[in-house]
Coordinates of C-alpha atoms and ligand atoms in Angstrom, one line a residue:
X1 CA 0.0 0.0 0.0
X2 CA 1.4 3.1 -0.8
X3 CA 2.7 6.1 1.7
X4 CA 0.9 9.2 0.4
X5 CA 3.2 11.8 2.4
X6 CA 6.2 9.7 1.3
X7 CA 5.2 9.6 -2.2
X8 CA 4.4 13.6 -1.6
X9 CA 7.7 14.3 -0.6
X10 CA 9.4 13.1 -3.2
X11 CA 8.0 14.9 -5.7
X12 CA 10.4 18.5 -5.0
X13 CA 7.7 21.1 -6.3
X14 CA 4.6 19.6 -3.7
X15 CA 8.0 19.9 -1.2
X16 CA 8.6 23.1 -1.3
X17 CA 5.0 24.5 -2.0
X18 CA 4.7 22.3 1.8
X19 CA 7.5 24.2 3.2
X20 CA 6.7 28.1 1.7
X21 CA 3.5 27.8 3.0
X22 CA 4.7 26.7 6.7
X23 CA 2.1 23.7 6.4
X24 CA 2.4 21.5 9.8
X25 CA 2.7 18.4 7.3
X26 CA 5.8 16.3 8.5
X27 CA 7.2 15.3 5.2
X28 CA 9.3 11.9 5.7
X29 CA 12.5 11.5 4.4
X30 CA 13.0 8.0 1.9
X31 CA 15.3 5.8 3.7
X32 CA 18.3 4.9 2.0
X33 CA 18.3 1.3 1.1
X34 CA 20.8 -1.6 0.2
X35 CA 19.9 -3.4 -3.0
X36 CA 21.2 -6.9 -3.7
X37 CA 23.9 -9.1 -2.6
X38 CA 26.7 -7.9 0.2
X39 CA 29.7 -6.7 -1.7
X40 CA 32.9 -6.9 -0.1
X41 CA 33.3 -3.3 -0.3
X42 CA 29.7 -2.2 0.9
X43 CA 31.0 0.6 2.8
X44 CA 33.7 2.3 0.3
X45 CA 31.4 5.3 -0.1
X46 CA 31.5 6.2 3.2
X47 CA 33.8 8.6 5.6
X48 CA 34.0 7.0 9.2
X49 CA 34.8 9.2 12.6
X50 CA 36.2 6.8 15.1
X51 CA 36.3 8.6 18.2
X52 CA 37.6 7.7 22.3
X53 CA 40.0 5.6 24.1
X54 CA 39.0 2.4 24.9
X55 CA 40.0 -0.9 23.4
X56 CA 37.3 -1.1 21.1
X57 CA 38.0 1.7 19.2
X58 CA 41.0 0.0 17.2
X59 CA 38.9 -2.9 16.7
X60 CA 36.0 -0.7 14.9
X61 CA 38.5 1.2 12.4
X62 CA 40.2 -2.2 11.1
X63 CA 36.8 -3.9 10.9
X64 CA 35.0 -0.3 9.0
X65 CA 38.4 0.3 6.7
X66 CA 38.3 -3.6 6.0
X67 CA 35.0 -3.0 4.3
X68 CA 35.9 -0.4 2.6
X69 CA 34.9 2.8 4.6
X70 CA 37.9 6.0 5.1
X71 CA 38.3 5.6 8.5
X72 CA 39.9 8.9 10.8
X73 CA 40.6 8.1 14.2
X74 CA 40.4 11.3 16.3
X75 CA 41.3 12.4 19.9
X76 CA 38.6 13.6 22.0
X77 CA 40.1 16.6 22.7
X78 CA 40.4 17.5 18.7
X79 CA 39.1 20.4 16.7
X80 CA 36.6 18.6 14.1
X81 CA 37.7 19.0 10.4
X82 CA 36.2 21.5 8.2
X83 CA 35.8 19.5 4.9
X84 CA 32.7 17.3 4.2
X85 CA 31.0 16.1 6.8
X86 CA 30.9 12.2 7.8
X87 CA 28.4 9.6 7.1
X88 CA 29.5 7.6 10.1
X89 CA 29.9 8.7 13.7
X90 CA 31.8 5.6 16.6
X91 CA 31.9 6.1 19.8
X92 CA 33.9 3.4 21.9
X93 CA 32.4 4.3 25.4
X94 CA 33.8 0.8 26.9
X95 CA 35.8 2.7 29.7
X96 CA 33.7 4.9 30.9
X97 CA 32.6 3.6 34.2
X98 CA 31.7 7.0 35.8
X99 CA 28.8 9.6 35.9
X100 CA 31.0 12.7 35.3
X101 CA 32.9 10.0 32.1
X102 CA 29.7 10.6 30.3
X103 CA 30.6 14.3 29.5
X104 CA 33.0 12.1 27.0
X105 CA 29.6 11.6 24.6
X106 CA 29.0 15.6 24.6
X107 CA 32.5 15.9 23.7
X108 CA 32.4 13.6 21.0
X109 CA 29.3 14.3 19.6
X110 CA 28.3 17.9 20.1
X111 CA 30.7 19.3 17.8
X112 CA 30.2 16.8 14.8
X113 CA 26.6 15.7 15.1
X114 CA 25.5 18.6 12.8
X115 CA 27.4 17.9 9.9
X116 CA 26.7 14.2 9.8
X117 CA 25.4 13.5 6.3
X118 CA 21.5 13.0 5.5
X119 CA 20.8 8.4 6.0
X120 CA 24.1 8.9 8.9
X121 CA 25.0 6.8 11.2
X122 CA 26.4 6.8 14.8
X123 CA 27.5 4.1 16.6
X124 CA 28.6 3.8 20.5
X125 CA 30.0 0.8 21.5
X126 CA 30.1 0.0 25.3
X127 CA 30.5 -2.9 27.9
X128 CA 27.4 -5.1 28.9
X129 CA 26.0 -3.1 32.0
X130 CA 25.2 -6.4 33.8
X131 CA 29.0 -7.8 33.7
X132 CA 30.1 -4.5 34.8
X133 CA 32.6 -4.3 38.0
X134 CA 30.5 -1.8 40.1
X135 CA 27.1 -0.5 40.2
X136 CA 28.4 3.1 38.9
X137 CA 30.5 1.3 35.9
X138 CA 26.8 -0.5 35.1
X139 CA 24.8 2.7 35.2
X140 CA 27.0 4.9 33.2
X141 CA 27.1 1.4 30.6
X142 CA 23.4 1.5 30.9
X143 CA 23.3 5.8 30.1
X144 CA 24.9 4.9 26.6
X145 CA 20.9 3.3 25.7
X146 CA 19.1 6.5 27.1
X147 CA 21.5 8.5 25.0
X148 CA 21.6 6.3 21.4
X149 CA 17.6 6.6 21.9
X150 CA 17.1 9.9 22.5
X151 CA 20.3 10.9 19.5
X152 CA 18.2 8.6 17.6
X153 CA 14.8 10.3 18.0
X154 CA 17.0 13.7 16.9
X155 CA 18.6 12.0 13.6
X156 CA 15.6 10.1 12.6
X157 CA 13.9 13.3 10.0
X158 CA 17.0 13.1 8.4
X159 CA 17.0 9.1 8.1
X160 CA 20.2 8.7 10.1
X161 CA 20.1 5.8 12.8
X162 CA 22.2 5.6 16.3
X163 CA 22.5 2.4 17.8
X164 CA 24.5 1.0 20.1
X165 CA 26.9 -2.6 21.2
X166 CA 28.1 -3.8 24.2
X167 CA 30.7 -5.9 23.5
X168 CA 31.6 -8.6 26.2
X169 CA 35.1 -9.1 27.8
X170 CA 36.3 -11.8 25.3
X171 CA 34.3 -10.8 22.7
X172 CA 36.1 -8.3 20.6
X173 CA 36.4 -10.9 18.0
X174 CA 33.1 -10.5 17.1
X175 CA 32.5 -7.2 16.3
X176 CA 33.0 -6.5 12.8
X177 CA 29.9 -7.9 11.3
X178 CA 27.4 -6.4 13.7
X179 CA 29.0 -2.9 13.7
X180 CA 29.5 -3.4 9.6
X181 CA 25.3 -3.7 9.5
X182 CA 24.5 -1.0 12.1
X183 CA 26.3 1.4 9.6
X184 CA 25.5 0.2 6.7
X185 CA 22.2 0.9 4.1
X186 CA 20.4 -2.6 5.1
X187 CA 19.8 -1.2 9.0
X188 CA 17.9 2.1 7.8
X189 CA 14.9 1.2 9.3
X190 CA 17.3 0.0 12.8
X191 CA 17.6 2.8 15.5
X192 CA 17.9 3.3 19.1
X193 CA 18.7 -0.2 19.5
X194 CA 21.5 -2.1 21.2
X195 CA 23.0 -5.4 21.0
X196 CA 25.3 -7.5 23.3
X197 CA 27.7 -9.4 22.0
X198 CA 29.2 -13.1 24.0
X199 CA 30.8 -15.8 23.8
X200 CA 27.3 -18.0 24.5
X201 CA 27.8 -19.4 21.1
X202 CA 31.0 -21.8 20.9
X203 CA 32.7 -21.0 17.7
X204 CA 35.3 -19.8 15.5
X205 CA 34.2 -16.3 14.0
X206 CA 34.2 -16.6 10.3
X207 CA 33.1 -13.2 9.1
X208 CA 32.2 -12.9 5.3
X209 CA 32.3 -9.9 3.5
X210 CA 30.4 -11.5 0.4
X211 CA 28.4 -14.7 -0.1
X212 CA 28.0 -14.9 3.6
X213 CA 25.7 -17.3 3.3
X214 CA 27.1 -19.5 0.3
X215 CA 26.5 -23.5 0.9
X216 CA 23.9 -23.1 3.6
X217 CA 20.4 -24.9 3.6
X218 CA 17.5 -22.0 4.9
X219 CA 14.2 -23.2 6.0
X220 CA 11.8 -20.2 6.0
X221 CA 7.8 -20.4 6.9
X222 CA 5.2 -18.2 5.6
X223 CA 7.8 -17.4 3.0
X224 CA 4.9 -17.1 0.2
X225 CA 4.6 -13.6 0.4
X226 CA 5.0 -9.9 2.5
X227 CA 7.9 -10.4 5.0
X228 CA 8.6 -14.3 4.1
X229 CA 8.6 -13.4 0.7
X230 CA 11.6 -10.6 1.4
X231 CA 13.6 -13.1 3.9
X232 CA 13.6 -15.7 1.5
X233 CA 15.0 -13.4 -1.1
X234 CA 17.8 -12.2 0.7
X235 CA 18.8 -15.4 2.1
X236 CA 18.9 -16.6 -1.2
X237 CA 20.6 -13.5 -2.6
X238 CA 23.1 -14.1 -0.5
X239 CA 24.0 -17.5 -1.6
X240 CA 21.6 -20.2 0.6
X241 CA 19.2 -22.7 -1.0
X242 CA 16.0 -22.1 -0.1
X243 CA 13.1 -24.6 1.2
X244 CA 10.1 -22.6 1.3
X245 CA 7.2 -23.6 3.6
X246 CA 3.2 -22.2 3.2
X247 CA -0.1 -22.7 2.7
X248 CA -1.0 -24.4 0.0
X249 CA -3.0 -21.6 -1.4
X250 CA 1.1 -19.9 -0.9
X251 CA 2.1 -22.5 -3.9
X252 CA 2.2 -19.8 -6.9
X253 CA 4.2 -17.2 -4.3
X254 CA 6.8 -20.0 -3.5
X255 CA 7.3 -21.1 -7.2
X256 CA 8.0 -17.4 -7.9
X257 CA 10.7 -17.3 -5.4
X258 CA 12.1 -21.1 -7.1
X259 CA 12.4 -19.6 -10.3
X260 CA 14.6 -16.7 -8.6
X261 CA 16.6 -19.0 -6.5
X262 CA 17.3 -22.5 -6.1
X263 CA 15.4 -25.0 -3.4
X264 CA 12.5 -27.1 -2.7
X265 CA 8.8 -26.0 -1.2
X266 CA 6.6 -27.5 1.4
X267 CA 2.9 -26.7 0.8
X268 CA 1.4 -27.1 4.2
X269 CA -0.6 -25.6 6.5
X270 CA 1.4 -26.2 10.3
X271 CA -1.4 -26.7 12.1
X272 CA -2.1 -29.3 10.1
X273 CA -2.4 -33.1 11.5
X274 CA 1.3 -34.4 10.8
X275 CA 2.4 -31.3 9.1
X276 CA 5.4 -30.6 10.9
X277 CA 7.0 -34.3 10.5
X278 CA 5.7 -33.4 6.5
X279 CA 8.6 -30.3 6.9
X280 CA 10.8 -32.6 8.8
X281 CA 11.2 -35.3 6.8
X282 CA 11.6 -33.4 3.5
X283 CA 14.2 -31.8 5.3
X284 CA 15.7 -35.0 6.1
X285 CA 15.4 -36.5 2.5
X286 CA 16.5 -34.1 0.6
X287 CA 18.9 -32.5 2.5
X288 CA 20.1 -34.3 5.6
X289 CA 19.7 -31.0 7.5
X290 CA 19.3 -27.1 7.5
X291 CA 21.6 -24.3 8.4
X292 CA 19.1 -21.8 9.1
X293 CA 15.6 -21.5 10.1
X294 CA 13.7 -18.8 10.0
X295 CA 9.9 -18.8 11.8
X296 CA 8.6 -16.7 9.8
X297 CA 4.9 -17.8 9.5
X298 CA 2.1 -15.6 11.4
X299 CA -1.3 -14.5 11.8
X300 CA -3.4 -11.6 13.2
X301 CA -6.6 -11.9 14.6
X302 CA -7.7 -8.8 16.2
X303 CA -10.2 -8.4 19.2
X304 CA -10.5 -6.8 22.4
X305 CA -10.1 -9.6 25.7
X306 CA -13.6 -9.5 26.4
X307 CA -14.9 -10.3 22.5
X308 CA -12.4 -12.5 21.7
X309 CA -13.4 -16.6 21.0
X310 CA -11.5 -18.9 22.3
X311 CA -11.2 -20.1 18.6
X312 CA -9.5 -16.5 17.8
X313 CA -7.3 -17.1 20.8
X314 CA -5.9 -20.6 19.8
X315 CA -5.6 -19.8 15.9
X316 CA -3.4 -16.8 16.8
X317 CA -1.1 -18.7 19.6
X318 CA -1.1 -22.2 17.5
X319 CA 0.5 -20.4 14.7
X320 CA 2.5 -17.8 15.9
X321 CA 3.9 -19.4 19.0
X322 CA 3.0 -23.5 19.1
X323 CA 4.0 -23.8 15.6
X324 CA 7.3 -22.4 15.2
X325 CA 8.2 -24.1 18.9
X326 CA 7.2 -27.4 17.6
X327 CA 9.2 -26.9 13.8
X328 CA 12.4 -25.7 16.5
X329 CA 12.1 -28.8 18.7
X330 CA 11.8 -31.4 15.6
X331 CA 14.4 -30.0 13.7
X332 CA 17.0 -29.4 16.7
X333 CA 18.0 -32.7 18.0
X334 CA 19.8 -34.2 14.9
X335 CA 18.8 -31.3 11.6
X336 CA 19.8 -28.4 12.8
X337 CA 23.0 -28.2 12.1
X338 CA 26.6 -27.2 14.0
X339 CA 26.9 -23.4 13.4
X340 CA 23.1 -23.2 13.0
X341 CA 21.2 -19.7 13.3
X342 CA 17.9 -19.7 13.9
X343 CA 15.5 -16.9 13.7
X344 CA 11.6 -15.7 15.2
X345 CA 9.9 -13.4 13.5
X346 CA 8.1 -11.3 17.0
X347 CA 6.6 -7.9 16.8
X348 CA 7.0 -4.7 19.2
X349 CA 3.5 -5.9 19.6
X350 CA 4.7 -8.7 21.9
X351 CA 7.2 -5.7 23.9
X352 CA 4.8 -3.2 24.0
X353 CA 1.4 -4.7 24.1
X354 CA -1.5 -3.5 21.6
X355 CA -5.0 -3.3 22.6
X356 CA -7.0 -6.0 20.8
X357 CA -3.9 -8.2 20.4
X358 CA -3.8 -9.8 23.9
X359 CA -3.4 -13.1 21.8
X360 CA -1.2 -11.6 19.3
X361 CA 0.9 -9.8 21.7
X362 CA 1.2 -13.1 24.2
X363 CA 2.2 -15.1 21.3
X364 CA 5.0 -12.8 20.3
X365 CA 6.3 -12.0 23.6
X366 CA 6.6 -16.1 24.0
X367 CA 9.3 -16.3 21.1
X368 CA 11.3 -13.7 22.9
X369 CA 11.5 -15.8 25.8
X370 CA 11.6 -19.4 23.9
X371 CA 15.0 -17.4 22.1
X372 CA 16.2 -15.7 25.4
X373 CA 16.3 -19.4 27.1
X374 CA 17.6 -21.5 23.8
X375 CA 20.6 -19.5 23.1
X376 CA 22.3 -21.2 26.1
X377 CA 22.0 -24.7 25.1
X378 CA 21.9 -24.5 21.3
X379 CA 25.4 -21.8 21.6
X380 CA 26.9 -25.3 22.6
X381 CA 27.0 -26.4 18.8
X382 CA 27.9 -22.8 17.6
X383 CA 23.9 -22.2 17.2
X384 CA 22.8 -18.7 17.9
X385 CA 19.0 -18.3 18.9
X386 CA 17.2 -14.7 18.4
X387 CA 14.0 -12.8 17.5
X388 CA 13.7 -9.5 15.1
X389 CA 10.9 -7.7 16.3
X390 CA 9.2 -5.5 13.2
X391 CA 7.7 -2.5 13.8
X392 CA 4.8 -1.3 11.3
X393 CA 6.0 -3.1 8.3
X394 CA 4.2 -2.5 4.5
X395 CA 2.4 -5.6 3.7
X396 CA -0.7 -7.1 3.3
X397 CA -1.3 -7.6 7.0
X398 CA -0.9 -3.6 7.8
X399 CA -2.8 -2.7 4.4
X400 CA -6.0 -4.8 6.2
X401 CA -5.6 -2.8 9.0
X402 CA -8.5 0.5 10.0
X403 CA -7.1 3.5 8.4
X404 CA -6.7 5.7 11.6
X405 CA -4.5 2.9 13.4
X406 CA -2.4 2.0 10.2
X407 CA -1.7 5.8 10.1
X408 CA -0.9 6.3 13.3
X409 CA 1.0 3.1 13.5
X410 CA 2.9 4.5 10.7
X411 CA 3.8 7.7 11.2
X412 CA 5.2 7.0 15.2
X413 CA 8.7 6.8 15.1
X414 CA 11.5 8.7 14.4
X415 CA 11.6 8.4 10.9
X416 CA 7.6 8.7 10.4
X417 CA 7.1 6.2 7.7
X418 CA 6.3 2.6 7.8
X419 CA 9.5 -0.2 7.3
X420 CA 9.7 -2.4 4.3
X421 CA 9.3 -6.2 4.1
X422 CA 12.8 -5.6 3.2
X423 CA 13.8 -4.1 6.0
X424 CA 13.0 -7.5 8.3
X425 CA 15.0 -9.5 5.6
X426 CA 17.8 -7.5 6.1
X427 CA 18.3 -7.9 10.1
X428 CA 17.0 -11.7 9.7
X429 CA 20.0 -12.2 6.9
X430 CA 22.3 -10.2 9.1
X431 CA 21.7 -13.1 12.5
X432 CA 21.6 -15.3 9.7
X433 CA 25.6 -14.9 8.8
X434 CA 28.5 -16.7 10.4
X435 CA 29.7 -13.4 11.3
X436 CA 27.0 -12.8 13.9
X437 CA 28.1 -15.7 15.9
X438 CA 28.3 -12.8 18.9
X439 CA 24.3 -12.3 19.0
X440 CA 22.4 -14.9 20.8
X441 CA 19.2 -15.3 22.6
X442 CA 18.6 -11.3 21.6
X443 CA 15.9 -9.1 20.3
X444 CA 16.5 -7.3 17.5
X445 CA 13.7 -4.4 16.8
X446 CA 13.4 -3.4 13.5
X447 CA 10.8 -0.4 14.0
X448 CA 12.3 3.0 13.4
X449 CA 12.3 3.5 17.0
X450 CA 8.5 3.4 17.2
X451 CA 7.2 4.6 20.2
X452 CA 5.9 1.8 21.2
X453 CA 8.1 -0.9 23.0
X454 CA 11.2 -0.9 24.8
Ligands
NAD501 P1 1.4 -12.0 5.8 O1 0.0 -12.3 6.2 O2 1.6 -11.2 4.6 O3 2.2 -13.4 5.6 C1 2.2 -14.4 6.5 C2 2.5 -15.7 5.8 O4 2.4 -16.8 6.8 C3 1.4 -16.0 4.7 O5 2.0 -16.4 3.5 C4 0.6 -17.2 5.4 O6 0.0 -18.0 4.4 C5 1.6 -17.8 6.2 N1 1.0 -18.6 7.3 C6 0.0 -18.2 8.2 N2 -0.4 -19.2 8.9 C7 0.2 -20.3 8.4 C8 0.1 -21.7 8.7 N3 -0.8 -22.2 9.7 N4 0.9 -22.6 8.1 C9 1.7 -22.2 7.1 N5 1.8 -20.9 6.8 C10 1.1 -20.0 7.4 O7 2.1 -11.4 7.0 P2 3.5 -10.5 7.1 O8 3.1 -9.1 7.4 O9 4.4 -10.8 6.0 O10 4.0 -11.0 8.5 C11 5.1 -12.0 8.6 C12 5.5 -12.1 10.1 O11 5.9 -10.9 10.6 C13 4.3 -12.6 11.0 O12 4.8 -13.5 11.9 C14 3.8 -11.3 11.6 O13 3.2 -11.6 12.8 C15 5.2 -10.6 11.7 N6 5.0 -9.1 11.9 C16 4.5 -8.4 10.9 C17 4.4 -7.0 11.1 C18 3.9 -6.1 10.0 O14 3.8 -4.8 10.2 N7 3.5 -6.6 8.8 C19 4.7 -6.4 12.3 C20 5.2 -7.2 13.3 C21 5.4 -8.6 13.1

């Protein structure tokens, strides 16, 4: 469904007639997106600012110049340049460990912030808060969120993101890829969000700068259409074959997607008696495993607590949450495969709550805790767990929703537009690569930094 501010704000003369005439119309700015496979230099375009002290701070230039990206390393204390301004903005914060440290992020920022380039990015990268040495050291850890979300809430009209990583002791290793996504095109939609980065997994970090995902076998449900449709295009983009699971009446979407890429379907609904030994099975046969499984497949069905069937209830937590436990368990024990990744699709529905979605929103909030507590045993074989929870998201589901809600779901975040089916397959292909071996058990929101939600 199309954006009718977006689509008035690119044309320049509607644009400016907005702006002469001082309308209050907030006229969103087209993210900047990635199209088609990773290149190995992704980020050459781009002028990087590495700023502070800590240990980190090497680790993010050699991993930013690797891909590509003119890195400066500054001191704190230096006058910023007066030539273009950058696209990129890192921050290592990972010593910081009191309140009056902090005045290190004005320092840094305050003088360059304003001539960051229009789709920017800033990064600060910090220790875990909960492995921190003292309660001080974890609050000032914990500040670096407040501070990425509200910077983020500033960039967003001009589609630049700030996000943030807290690397764990041990885990420097594993940096590159995550901080190589946060700045690049494919996390446009990505803001005021932080990941931690461990050691759960056991691994060695092989971190692929193209064809990440070359040789690996991808299950994805729901993959007919909307999001599905877009994760099983980039993971097949990017080099995995695919096995596509639907509906049957999903049959002509997934043979669409076959004649793009190569790989098998499944046309089955997974409530169905037996269906998930159907997946299994064909798994089995024809591929003696999978690499990467992505739970994909979902359903709304909308109600307040008190009008709601039981019928409406079960549909919504059978499918959401039942179906892509059960397809996890089956697959785990012997097909799922050393160095695995496996993905849930959740929804800041199931962070923040929606009214009318108590089902929805239970369902979703379940895969965030079924990820949170798999990571653990599954990082044993190298297998990282994790959920990417979309925002408002373009499709077909969002399209059926009542016009004042679908606006305002929209238009609330920082970059006041709705994400792209896209801009899920992007994050899920980023947990999908070996280079994300760091991110386990984690909830990745893909939202714009909606209001809603943590
Ligand atoms: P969609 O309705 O366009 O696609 C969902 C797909 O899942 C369909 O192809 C459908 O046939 C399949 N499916 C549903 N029930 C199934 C079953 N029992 N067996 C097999 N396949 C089944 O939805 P979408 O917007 O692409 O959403 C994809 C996922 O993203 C869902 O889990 C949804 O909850 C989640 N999500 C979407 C948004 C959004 O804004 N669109 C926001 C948050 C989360």
């Amino acid at each position: 469904m199309s954006d009718y501010l977006l689509d008035l704000a690119k044309n320049p003369y509607a644009r400016q007639a907005i702006q002469t005439l001082g309308l209050p119309i907030p006229l969103p700015r087209s993210l900047r997106r990635a199209e088609g496979a990773d290149r190995a230099d992704a980020l050459a375009t781009l002028r990087v600012i590495v700023g502070g002290e800590g240990p980190l701070a090497p680790v993010a230039s050699d991993a930013l110049t690797q891909a590509g990206a003119a890195v400066s390393r500054v001191e704190l204390q230096s006058e910023p340049g007066h030539g273009d301004g950058p696209h990129v903005l890192v921050f290592d914060a990972s010593t910081l460990s009191q309140s009056s440290d902090l005045a290190q992020l004005h320092a840094f920022f305050h003088p360059r912030v304003r001539a960051l380039k229009a789709d920017g990015r800033v990064v600060v990268l910090g220790r875990p808060p909960a492995k921190c040495a003292s309660p001080a050291a974890a609050a000032v850890q914990r500040a670096l969120l407040g501070f990425v979300k509200s910077l983020g809430k500033e960039l967003g009209r001009k589609a630049s993101t700030a996000n943030l990583l807290w690397v764990g002791e041990g885990a420097e290793a594993r940096v590159a890829a995550p901080l190589r996504f946060f700045v690049s095109q494919r996390a446009a939609f990505v803001s005021g969000q932080a990941l931690t980065l461990g050691k759960t997994a056991r691994s060695e970090v092989h971190d692929l700068l193209a064809a990440p995902l070359a040789g690996k076998v991808a299950l994805v449900t729901g993959a007919a259409r909307g999001i599905g449709a877009a994760i099983a295009t980039r993971l097949g983009e990017e080099g995995a074959t695919l096995v596509l699971v639907d509906r049957p009446e999903g049959q002509a979407g997934m043979d669409a997607l076959l004649r793009q890429f190569s790989g098998t379907s499944v046309a089955v609904d997974l409530l169905s008696e037996g269906a998930i030994e159907q997946v299994t099975q064909h798994v089995s046969d024809t591929y003696g495993g999978v690499d990467l499984l992505v739970n994909n497949a979902g359903v709304t069905r909308d109600r307040t607590l008190a009008k709601m069937s039981a019928q409406w209830w079960s549909l919504c937590l059978d499918v959401n949450l039942g179906a892509a436990m059960a397809l996890t368990e089956a697959l785990r024990p012997k097909l799922l495969r050393r160095d695995g990744r496996v993905v849930f699709i959740s929804s800041i529905g199931g962070i923040a709550g929606n009214p009318g979605q108590t089902n929805y929103g239970a369902s979703k909030a379940g895969l965030i805790g079924y990820a949170a507590a798999l990571g653990t045993p599954l990082g044993r074989r190298g297998i990282t767990v994790n959920c990417v929870a979309p925002g408002f998201i373009e499709t077909a589901m969002t399209a059926a929703m009542p016009a004042v809600p679908r606006e305002a779901g929209r238009r609330l975040n920082a970059v006041s537009q709705g994400g792209l089916p896209q801009d899920i397959a992007d994050a899920v292909t980023f947990l999908c690569t070996p280079g994300a071996l760091g991110v386990t058990g984690q909830t990745l929101r893909v939202c714009g930094l909606h209001v809603a939600g943590a």
